[in-house]
mmCIF file of C-alpha atoms in Angstrom:
data_model
loop_
_atom_site.group_PDB
_atom_site.id
_atom_site.type_symbol
_atom_site.label_atom_id
_atom_site.label_comp_id
_atom_site.label_asym_id
_atom_site.label_seq_id
_atom_site.Cartn_x
_atom_site.Cartn_y
_atom_site.Cartn_z
ATOM 1 C CA UNK A 1 33.518 20.086 -8.462
ATOM 2 C CA UNK A 2 35.026 21.196 -5.480
ATOM 3 C CA UNK A 3 33.617 24.279 -6.035
ATOM 4 C CA UNK A 4 30.107 22.989 -6.047
ATOM 5 C CA UNK A 5 30.616 20.682 -2.835
ATOM 6 C CA UNK A 6 31.758 23.918 -1.010
ATOM 7 C CA UNK A 7 28.869 25.447 -1.512
ATOM 8 C CA UNK A 8 26.676 22.777 -0.649
ATOM 9 C CA UNK A 9 28.437 22.247 2.491
ATOM 10 C CA UNK A 10 27.895 26.027 3.428
ATOM 11 C CA UNK A 11 24.152 25.964 2.566
ATOM 12 C CA UNK A 12 23.797 23.063 4.787
ATOM 13 C CA UNK A 13 26.087 24.700 7.857
ATOM 14 C CA UNK A 14 23.999 27.822 7.436
ATOM 15 C CA UNK A 15 20.592 25.707 7.439
ATOM 16 C CA UNK A 16 21.745 23.908 10.549
ATOM 17 C CA UNK A 17 22.242 26.926 12.467
ATOM 18 C CA UNK A 18 19.059 28.275 11.855
ATOM 19 C CA UNK A 19 17.481 25.021 12.737
ATOM 20 C CA UNK A 20 19.383 25.063 15.945
ATOM 21 C CA UNK A 21 17.708 28.511 16.489
ATOM 22 C CA UNK A 22 14.389 27.364 15.482
ATOM 23 C CA UNK A 23 14.300 24.473 17.679
ATOM 24 C CA UNK A 24 15.506 26.551 20.603
ATOM 25 C CA UNK A 25 13.014 29.031 20.340
ATOM 26 C CA UNK A 26 10.216 26.496 19.800
ATOM 27 C CA UNK A 27 11.148 24.465 22.879
ATOM 28 C CA UNK A 28 11.188 27.619 24.863
ATOM 29 C CA UNK A 29 7.252 27.892 24.271
ATOM 30 C CA UNK A 30 6.660 24.317 24.594
ATOM 31 C CA UNK A 31 6.430 23.156 20.868
ATOM 32 C CA UNK A 32 8.258 20.148 19.209
ATOM 33 C CA UNK A 33 8.362 19.700 15.391
ATOM 34 C CA UNK A 34 7.629 16.189 14.082
ATOM 35 C CA UNK A 35 9.237 15.798 10.397
ATOM 36 C CA UNK A 36 7.794 13.296 8.135
ATOM 37 C CA UNK A 37 9.879 12.326 5.083
ATOM 38 C CA UNK A 38 8.506 9.561 2.720
ATOM 39 C CA UNK A 39 8.447 9.161 -1.251
ATOM 40 C CA UNK A 40 5.091 10.115 -2.858
ATOM 41 C CA UNK A 41 2.239 8.226 -2.321
ATOM 42 C CA UNK A 42 3.305 6.150 0.805
ATOM 43 C CA UNK A 43 0.340 6.805 2.545
ATOM 44 C CA UNK A 44 1.849 9.633 4.979
ATOM 45 C CA UNK A 45 -1.175 12.079 4.230
ATOM 46 C CA UNK A 46 -3.470 9.516 5.483
ATOM 47 C CA UNK A 47 -1.907 8.156 8.325
ATOM 48 C CA UNK A 48 -1.248 11.848 9.697
ATOM 49 C CA UNK A 49 -4.962 12.610 9.065
ATOM 50 C CA UNK A 50 -5.906 9.835 11.521
ATOM 51 C CA UNK A 51 -2.936 11.174 13.956
ATOM 52 C CA UNK A 52 -4.563 14.758 13.941
ATOM 53 C CA UNK A 53 -8.020 13.449 14.645
ATOM 54 C CA UNK A 54 -6.751 11.494 17.567
ATOM 55 C CA UNK A 55 -4.801 14.397 18.876
ATOM 56 C CA UNK A 56 -7.973 16.235 18.901
ATOM 57 C CA UNK A 57 -9.953 13.915 20.462
ATOM 58 C CA UNK A 58 -7.261 13.850 23.399
ATOM 59 C CA UNK A 59 -7.258 17.557 23.570
ATOM 60 C CA UNK A 60 -3.580 17.637 22.647
ATOM 61 C CA UNK A 61 -3.043 21.008 20.752
ATOM 62 C CA UNK A 62 -1.122 20.186 17.334
ATOM 63 C CA UNK A 63 -0.736 21.723 14.095
ATOM 64 C CA UNK A 64 0.151 20.497 10.759
ATOM 65 C CA UNK A 65 2.294 22.224 7.904
ATOM 66 C CA UNK A 66 2.146 20.362 4.387
ATOM 67 C CA UNK A 67 4.635 20.941 1.452
ATOM 68 C CA UNK A 68 4.101 20.599 -1.874
ATOM 69 C CA UNK A 69 5.498 21.409 -5.411
ATOM 70 C CA UNK A 70 1.694 22.055 -6.429
ATOM 71 C CA UNK A 71 -1.793 21.706 -5.374
ATOM 72 C CA UNK A 72 -3.435 22.344 -2.059
ATOM 73 C CA UNK A 73 -4.888 18.759 -1.907
ATOM 74 C CA UNK A 74 -2.937 17.760 1.246
ATOM 75 C CA UNK A 75 -3.737 20.666 3.400
ATOM 76 C CA UNK A 76 -7.833 20.175 2.143
ATOM 77 C CA UNK A 77 -7.600 16.601 3.526
ATOM 78 C CA UNK A 78 -5.734 17.435 6.571
ATOM 79 C CA UNK A 79 -7.928 20.304 7.498
ATOM 80 C CA UNK A 80 -10.692 18.142 7.775
ATOM 81 C CA UNK A 81 -9.188 16.948 11.215
ATOM 82 C CA UNK A 82 -10.323 20.224 12.694
ATOM 83 C CA UNK A 83 -6.570 21.226 13.833
ATOM 84 C CA UNK A 84 -4.610 24.245 12.148
ATOM 85 C CA UNK A 85 -3.268 23.198 8.753
ATOM 86 C CA UNK A 86 -1.134 25.367 6.351
ATOM 87 C CA UNK A 87 0.102 24.585 2.946
ATOM 88 C CA UNK A 88 3.454 25.536 1.649
ATOM 89 C CA UNK A 89 3.696 25.636 -2.270
ATOM 90 C CA UNK A 90 7.559 25.307 -3.194
ATOM 91 C CA UNK A 91 7.040 26.059 -6.913
ATOM 92 C CA UNK A 92 9.919 23.139 -7.558
ATOM 93 C CA UNK A 93 12.071 22.995 -4.570
ATOM 94 C CA UNK A 94 12.232 19.390 -3.812
ATOM 95 C CA UNK A 95 12.558 19.864 0.044
ATOM 96 C CA UNK A 96 12.150 22.356 2.983
ATOM 97 C CA UNK A 97 14.392 24.440 4.419
ATOM 98 C CA UNK A 98 14.672 25.713 8.427
ATOM 99 C CA UNK A 99 14.487 29.556 7.169
ATOM 100 C CA UNK A 100 11.660 28.987 4.842
ATOM 101 C CA UNK A 101 9.898 26.904 7.602
ATOM 102 C CA UNK A 102 10.661 29.563 10.402
ATOM 103 C CA UNK A 103 9.278 32.083 8.141
ATOM 104 C CA UNK A 104 5.978 30.256 7.498
ATOM 105 C CA UNK A 105 5.389 29.733 11.184
ATOM 106 C CA UNK A 106 5.457 33.061 12.081
ATOM 107 C CA UNK A 107 2.190 34.954 12.990
ATOM 108 C CA UNK A 108 0.857 31.655 12.192
ATOM 109 C CA UNK A 109 1.315 28.838 14.711
ATOM 110 C CA UNK A 110 -1.034 29.091 17.723
ATOM 111 C CA UNK A 111 0.994 29.859 21.062
ATOM 112 C CA UNK A 112 0.086 26.682 22.644
ATOM 113 C CA UNK A 113 0.991 24.319 20.220
ATOM 114 C CA UNK A 114 2.510 21.162 21.736
ATOM 115 C CA UNK A 115 3.359 19.445 18.409
ATOM 116 C CA UNK A 116 3.941 20.572 14.878
ATOM 117 C CA UNK A 117 3.896 17.849 12.380
ATOM 118 C CA UNK A 118 5.573 18.681 9.155
ATOM 119 C CA UNK A 119 4.784 16.554 6.256
ATOM 120 C CA UNK A 120 7.597 17.639 3.925
ATOM 121 C CA UNK A 121 8.107 17.220 -0.076
ATOM 122 C CA UNK A 122 7.492 13.514 -1.072
ATOM 123 C CA UNK A 123 11.241 12.631 -1.699
ATOM 124 C CA UNK A 124 13.758 10.898 0.114
ATOM 125 C CA UNK A 125 16.775 12.294 -1.302
ATOM 126 C CA UNK A 126 16.810 16.268 -0.689
ATOM 127 C CA UNK A 127 14.938 16.484 2.392
ATOM 128 C CA UNK A 128 17.143 13.534 4.084
ATOM 129 C CA UNK A 129 20.040 16.244 4.749
ATOM 130 C CA UNK A 130 17.972 19.430 5.690
ATOM 131 C CA UNK A 131 17.427 19.963 9.594
ATOM 132 C CA UNK A 132 14.037 21.543 10.526
ATOM 133 C CA UNK A 133 14.971 22.042 13.883
ATOM 134 C CA UNK A 134 12.939 18.967 14.611
ATOM 135 C CA UNK A 135 12.462 16.807 17.926
ATOM 136 C CA UNK A 136 11.454 13.684 16.173
ATOM 137 C CA UNK A 137 12.475 12.811 12.208
ATOM 138 C CA UNK A 138 10.196 9.788 11.155
ATOM 139 C CA UNK A 139 10.862 8.261 7.668
ATOM 140 C CA UNK A 140 7.575 6.121 6.197
ATOM 141 C CA UNK A 141 7.824 3.438 3.666
ATOM 142 C CA UNK A 142 4.852 1.627 2.383
ATOM 143 C CA UNK A 143 4.834 -1.959 1.899
ATOM 144 C CA UNK A 144 4.325 -1.465 -1.981
ATOM 145 C CA UNK A 145 7.817 0.304 -2.453
ATOM 146 C CA UNK A 146 10.350 -2.723 -1.986
ATOM 147 C CA UNK A 147 12.242 -4.209 0.893
ATOM 148 C CA UNK A 148 15.222 -2.488 -0.286
ATOM 149 C CA UNK A 149 14.129 0.760 -0.020
ATOM 150 C CA UNK A 150 16.441 1.777 3.176
ATOM 151 C CA UNK A 151 19.586 0.497 1.151
ATOM 152 C CA UNK A 152 18.660 2.960 -2.141
ATOM 153 C CA UNK A 153 18.038 5.910 0.464
ATOM 154 C CA UNK A 154 20.412 5.290 3.146
ATOM 155 C CA UNK A 155 20.702 9.031 4.356
ATOM 156 C CA UNK A 156 16.774 9.329 4.687
ATOM 157 C CA UNK A 157 16.623 6.052 6.633
ATOM 158 C CA UNK A 158 19.895 6.386 8.446
ATOM 159 C CA UNK A 159 19.106 9.536 10.338
ATOM 160 C CA UNK A 160 15.643 8.590 11.393
ATOM 161 C CA UNK A 161 14.699 8.548 14.885
ATOM 162 C CA UNK A 162 11.327 6.240 13.859
ATOM 163 C CA UNK A 163 10.433 4.104 10.745
ATOM 164 C CA UNK A 164 6.880 3.550 10.231
ATOM 165 C CA UNK A 165 6.037 0.956 7.595
ATOM 166 C CA UNK A 166 2.382 1.903 6.056
ATOM 167 C CA UNK A 167 -0.267 0.101 4.010
ATOM 168 C CA UNK A 168 0.364 -3.118 6.055
ATOM 169 C CA UNK A 169 -3.279 -4.036 5.199
ATOM 170 C CA UNK A 170 -2.062 -4.997 1.917
ATOM 171 C CA UNK A 171 1.229 -6.626 2.977
ATOM 172 C CA UNK A 172 0.167 -9.926 2.164
ATOM 173 C CA UNK A 173 -1.068 -9.010 -1.439
ATOM 174 C CA UNK A 174 2.011 -7.159 -2.456
ATOM 175 C CA UNK A 175 4.165 -10.293 -0.918
ATOM 176 C CA UNK A 176 5.918 -7.655 1.410
ATOM 177 C CA UNK A 177 9.072 -9.209 3.258
ATOM 178 C CA UNK A 178 8.847 -7.766 6.565
ATOM 179 C CA UNK A 179 11.994 -9.660 7.626
ATOM 180 C CA UNK A 180 14.034 -8.403 4.536
ATOM 181 C CA UNK A 181 13.018 -4.855 5.298
ATOM 182 C CA UNK A 182 13.779 -5.058 8.951
ATOM 183 C CA UNK A 183 17.297 -6.433 8.140
ATOM 184 C CA UNK A 184 17.879 -3.571 5.983
ATOM 185 C CA UNK A 185 16.799 -1.164 7.875
ATOM 186 C CA UNK A 186 18.962 -2.374 10.794
ATOM 187 C CA UNK A 187 21.746 -2.513 8.578
ATOM 188 C CA UNK A 188 21.565 1.387 7.748
ATOM 189 C CA UNK A 189 20.523 2.385 11.407
ATOM 190 C CA UNK A 190 20.876 -0.065 13.840
ATOM 191 C CA UNK A 191 18.498 -0.265 17.066
ATOM 192 C CA UNK A 192 16.135 2.356 15.244
ATOM 193 C CA UNK A 193 12.077 1.328 16.289
ATOM 194 C CA UNK A 194 10.018 0.194 13.434
ATOM 195 C CA UNK A 195 6.282 0.554 13.729
ATOM 196 C CA UNK A 196 3.529 -1.077 11.454
ATOM 197 C CA UNK A 197 0.792 0.871 10.187
ATOM 198 C CA UNK A 198 -2.596 1.062 8.363
ATOM 199 C CA UNK A 199 -4.575 4.297 8.049
ATOM 200 C CA UNK A 200 -7.275 2.098 6.559
ATOM 201 C CA UNK A 201 -7.578 -0.390 9.376
ATOM 202 C CA UNK A 202 -6.380 1.543 11.869
ATOM 203 C CA UNK A 203 -3.441 -0.481 13.142
ATOM 204 C CA UNK A 204 -0.681 1.378 14.775
ATOM 205 C CA UNK A 205 -2.723 4.775 15.020
ATOM 206 C CA UNK A 206 -1.583 6.652 17.801
ATOM 207 C CA UNK A 207 1.632 5.297 18.069
ATOM 208 C CA UNK A 208 3.037 8.298 16.246
ATOM 209 C CA UNK A 209 1.588 10.885 18.377
ATOM 210 C CA UNK A 210 2.563 8.830 21.522
ATOM 211 C CA UNK A 211 6.028 8.882 20.405
ATOM 212 C CA UNK A 212 6.072 12.691 19.336
ATOM 213 C CA UNK A 213 4.635 13.399 22.768
ATOM 214 C CA UNK A 214 7.128 11.587 24.734
ATOM 215 C CA UNK A 215 9.854 13.113 22.863
ATOM 216 C CA UNK A 216 8.779 16.591 23.655
ATOM 217 C CA UNK A 217 8.289 15.779 27.036
ATOM 218 C CA UNK A 218 12.148 14.991 26.927
ATOM 219 C CA UNK A 219 12.294 11.285 26.536
ATOM 220 C CA UNK A 220 15.269 10.087 24.719
ATOM 221 C CA UNK A 221 14.938 9.352 21.077
ATOM 222 C CA UNK A 222 16.934 6.901 19.500
ATOM 223 C CA UNK A 223 20.377 8.041 18.359
ATOM 224 C CA UNK A 224 21.327 7.042 14.494
ATOM 225 C CA UNK A 225 24.794 6.054 13.988
ATOM 226 C CA UNK A 226 25.242 8.363 11.233
ATOM 227 C CA UNK A 227 24.302 11.348 13.677
ATOM 228 C CA UNK A 228 26.912 10.299 15.873
ATOM 229 C CA UNK A 229 29.633 11.416 13.567
ATOM 230 C CA UNK A 230 31.540 14.869 14.633
ATOM 231 C CA UNK A 231 29.783 17.895 13.193
ATOM 232 C CA UNK A 232 31.150 20.313 10.921
ATOM 233 C CA UNK A 233 32.241 23.443 13.069
ATOM 234 C CA UNK A 234 29.808 26.116 12.648
ATOM 235 C CA UNK A 235 27.364 28.177 14.796
ATOM 236 C CA UNK A 236 24.576 25.844 16.237
ATOM 237 C CA UNK A 237 26.011 22.805 14.277
ATOM 238 C CA UNK A 238 24.665 20.284 16.849
ATOM 239 C CA UNK A 239 22.337 18.232 14.830
ATOM 240 C CA UNK A 240 24.589 16.849 12.180
ATOM 241 C CA UNK A 241 23.231 15.666 9.012
ATOM 242 C CA UNK A 242 25.689 13.742 6.822
ATOM 243 C CA UNK A 243 25.696 13.289 3.221
ATOM 244 C CA UNK A 244 25.094 9.698 2.038
ATOM 245 C CA UNK A 245 25.547 8.246 -1.275
ATOM 246 C CA UNK A 246 21.844 9.410 -2.328
ATOM 247 C CA UNK A 247 22.602 12.907 -1.906
ATOM 248 C CA UNK A 248 23.361 14.605 -5.007
ATOM 249 C CA UNK A 249 22.726 18.093 -4.742
ATOM 250 C CA UNK A 250 24.220 18.875 -8.149
ATOM 251 C CA UNK A 251 21.010 16.841 -9.515
ATOM 252 C CA UNK A 252 19.387 18.128 -12.726
ATOM 253 C CA UNK A 253 16.515 20.621 -11.984
ATOM 254 C CA UNK A 254 13.436 21.550 -13.664
ATOM 255 C CA UNK A 255 12.754 24.096 -16.342
ATOM 256 C CA UNK A 256 11.880 26.378 -13.606
ATOM 257 C CA UNK A 257 14.758 25.902 -11.689
ATOM 258 C CA UNK A 258 18.385 27.336 -11.919
ATOM 259 C CA UNK A 259 21.198 25.362 -10.423
ATOM 260 C CA UNK A 260 21.560 25.911 -6.850
ATOM 261 C CA UNK A 261 19.584 29.061 -6.580
ATOM 262 C CA UNK A 262 16.918 27.467 -4.679
ATOM 263 C CA UNK A 263 19.118 26.203 -1.792
ATOM 264 C CA UNK A 264 21.021 29.627 -1.704
ATOM 265 C CA UNK A 265 17.436 31.424 -1.498
ATOM 266 C CA UNK A 266 15.900 29.294 1.155
ATOM 267 C CA UNK A 267 19.250 29.051 3.297
ATOM 268 C CA UNK A 268 20.121 32.604 2.887
ATOM 269 C CA UNK A 269 16.814 33.963 4.012
ATOM 270 C CA UNK A 270 15.975 33.026 7.284
ATOM 271 C CA UNK A 271 12.711 34.923 7.368
ATOM 272 C CA UNK A 272 11.316 32.036 4.913
ATOM 273 C CA UNK A 273 10.556 34.849 2.534
ATOM 274 C CA UNK A 274 12.347 33.215 -0.364
ATOM 275 C CA UNK A 275 10.671 34.011 -3.790
ATOM 276 C CA UNK A 276 10.016 30.332 -4.629
ATOM 277 C CA UNK A 277 8.146 29.528 -1.791
ATOM 278 C CA UNK A 278 4.203 30.300 -1.568
ATOM 279 C CA UNK A 279 1.775 29.935 1.346
ATOM 280 C CA UNK A 280 -1.530 28.988 1.735
ATOM 281 C CA UNK A 281 -3.480 29.299 4.825
#
């Protein structure tokens, strides 16, 4: 078990160093990454589509990269906004890594991009511990998922700079307890802002864009308690991502996955050319 833990720590340390470099490179050209994490079916694609449309109407140069295990459905939907969109198919990998992301951006991301929205793989476990070089990390939870979601996935919610509640138009129908959800978020990530949204009714549309632009312009973002812990030594390890009880990297893999090979592949190849990721423009 110690060997597995050591390997995980080495992979994450290397990812953090790559993320640090990517963040600096993008900042130098005036681009900020917004990393969106959620469970499958949370409504983040619908919300992101509305935000991209609004950005285009405001003449804000944005782009979106979306990651899924299979299908190009989300990229097709987001492309309707008219902004540059790229689909990454991970072929079983449960998250994006900084090296993968950097490789997919080269030669594709327009030079004038102000914000790059990254729709991470629908999963609140694996993506939670991987820094992508983001300026703003956002976790979304729909009203249908249960008020205890933050307690079940403390790393994802504990490292968020912003929490979005989605599908609020059906909150009453599913008996969503807003006070209980807010209390659970506060328990895991004290002081983090919670924004309520409904892509269907337009509630809260523009809030994400406004906060992302503010962060890109240098406005301070919320500092989660979990991120205040001392970082492990290593180059560029200035954006710590501690491992909560929900982060188990010795989890079972699918039939096309072998042990930790996916993690090694993405982290060890900073050009993002890992064999387990394919790209669609």
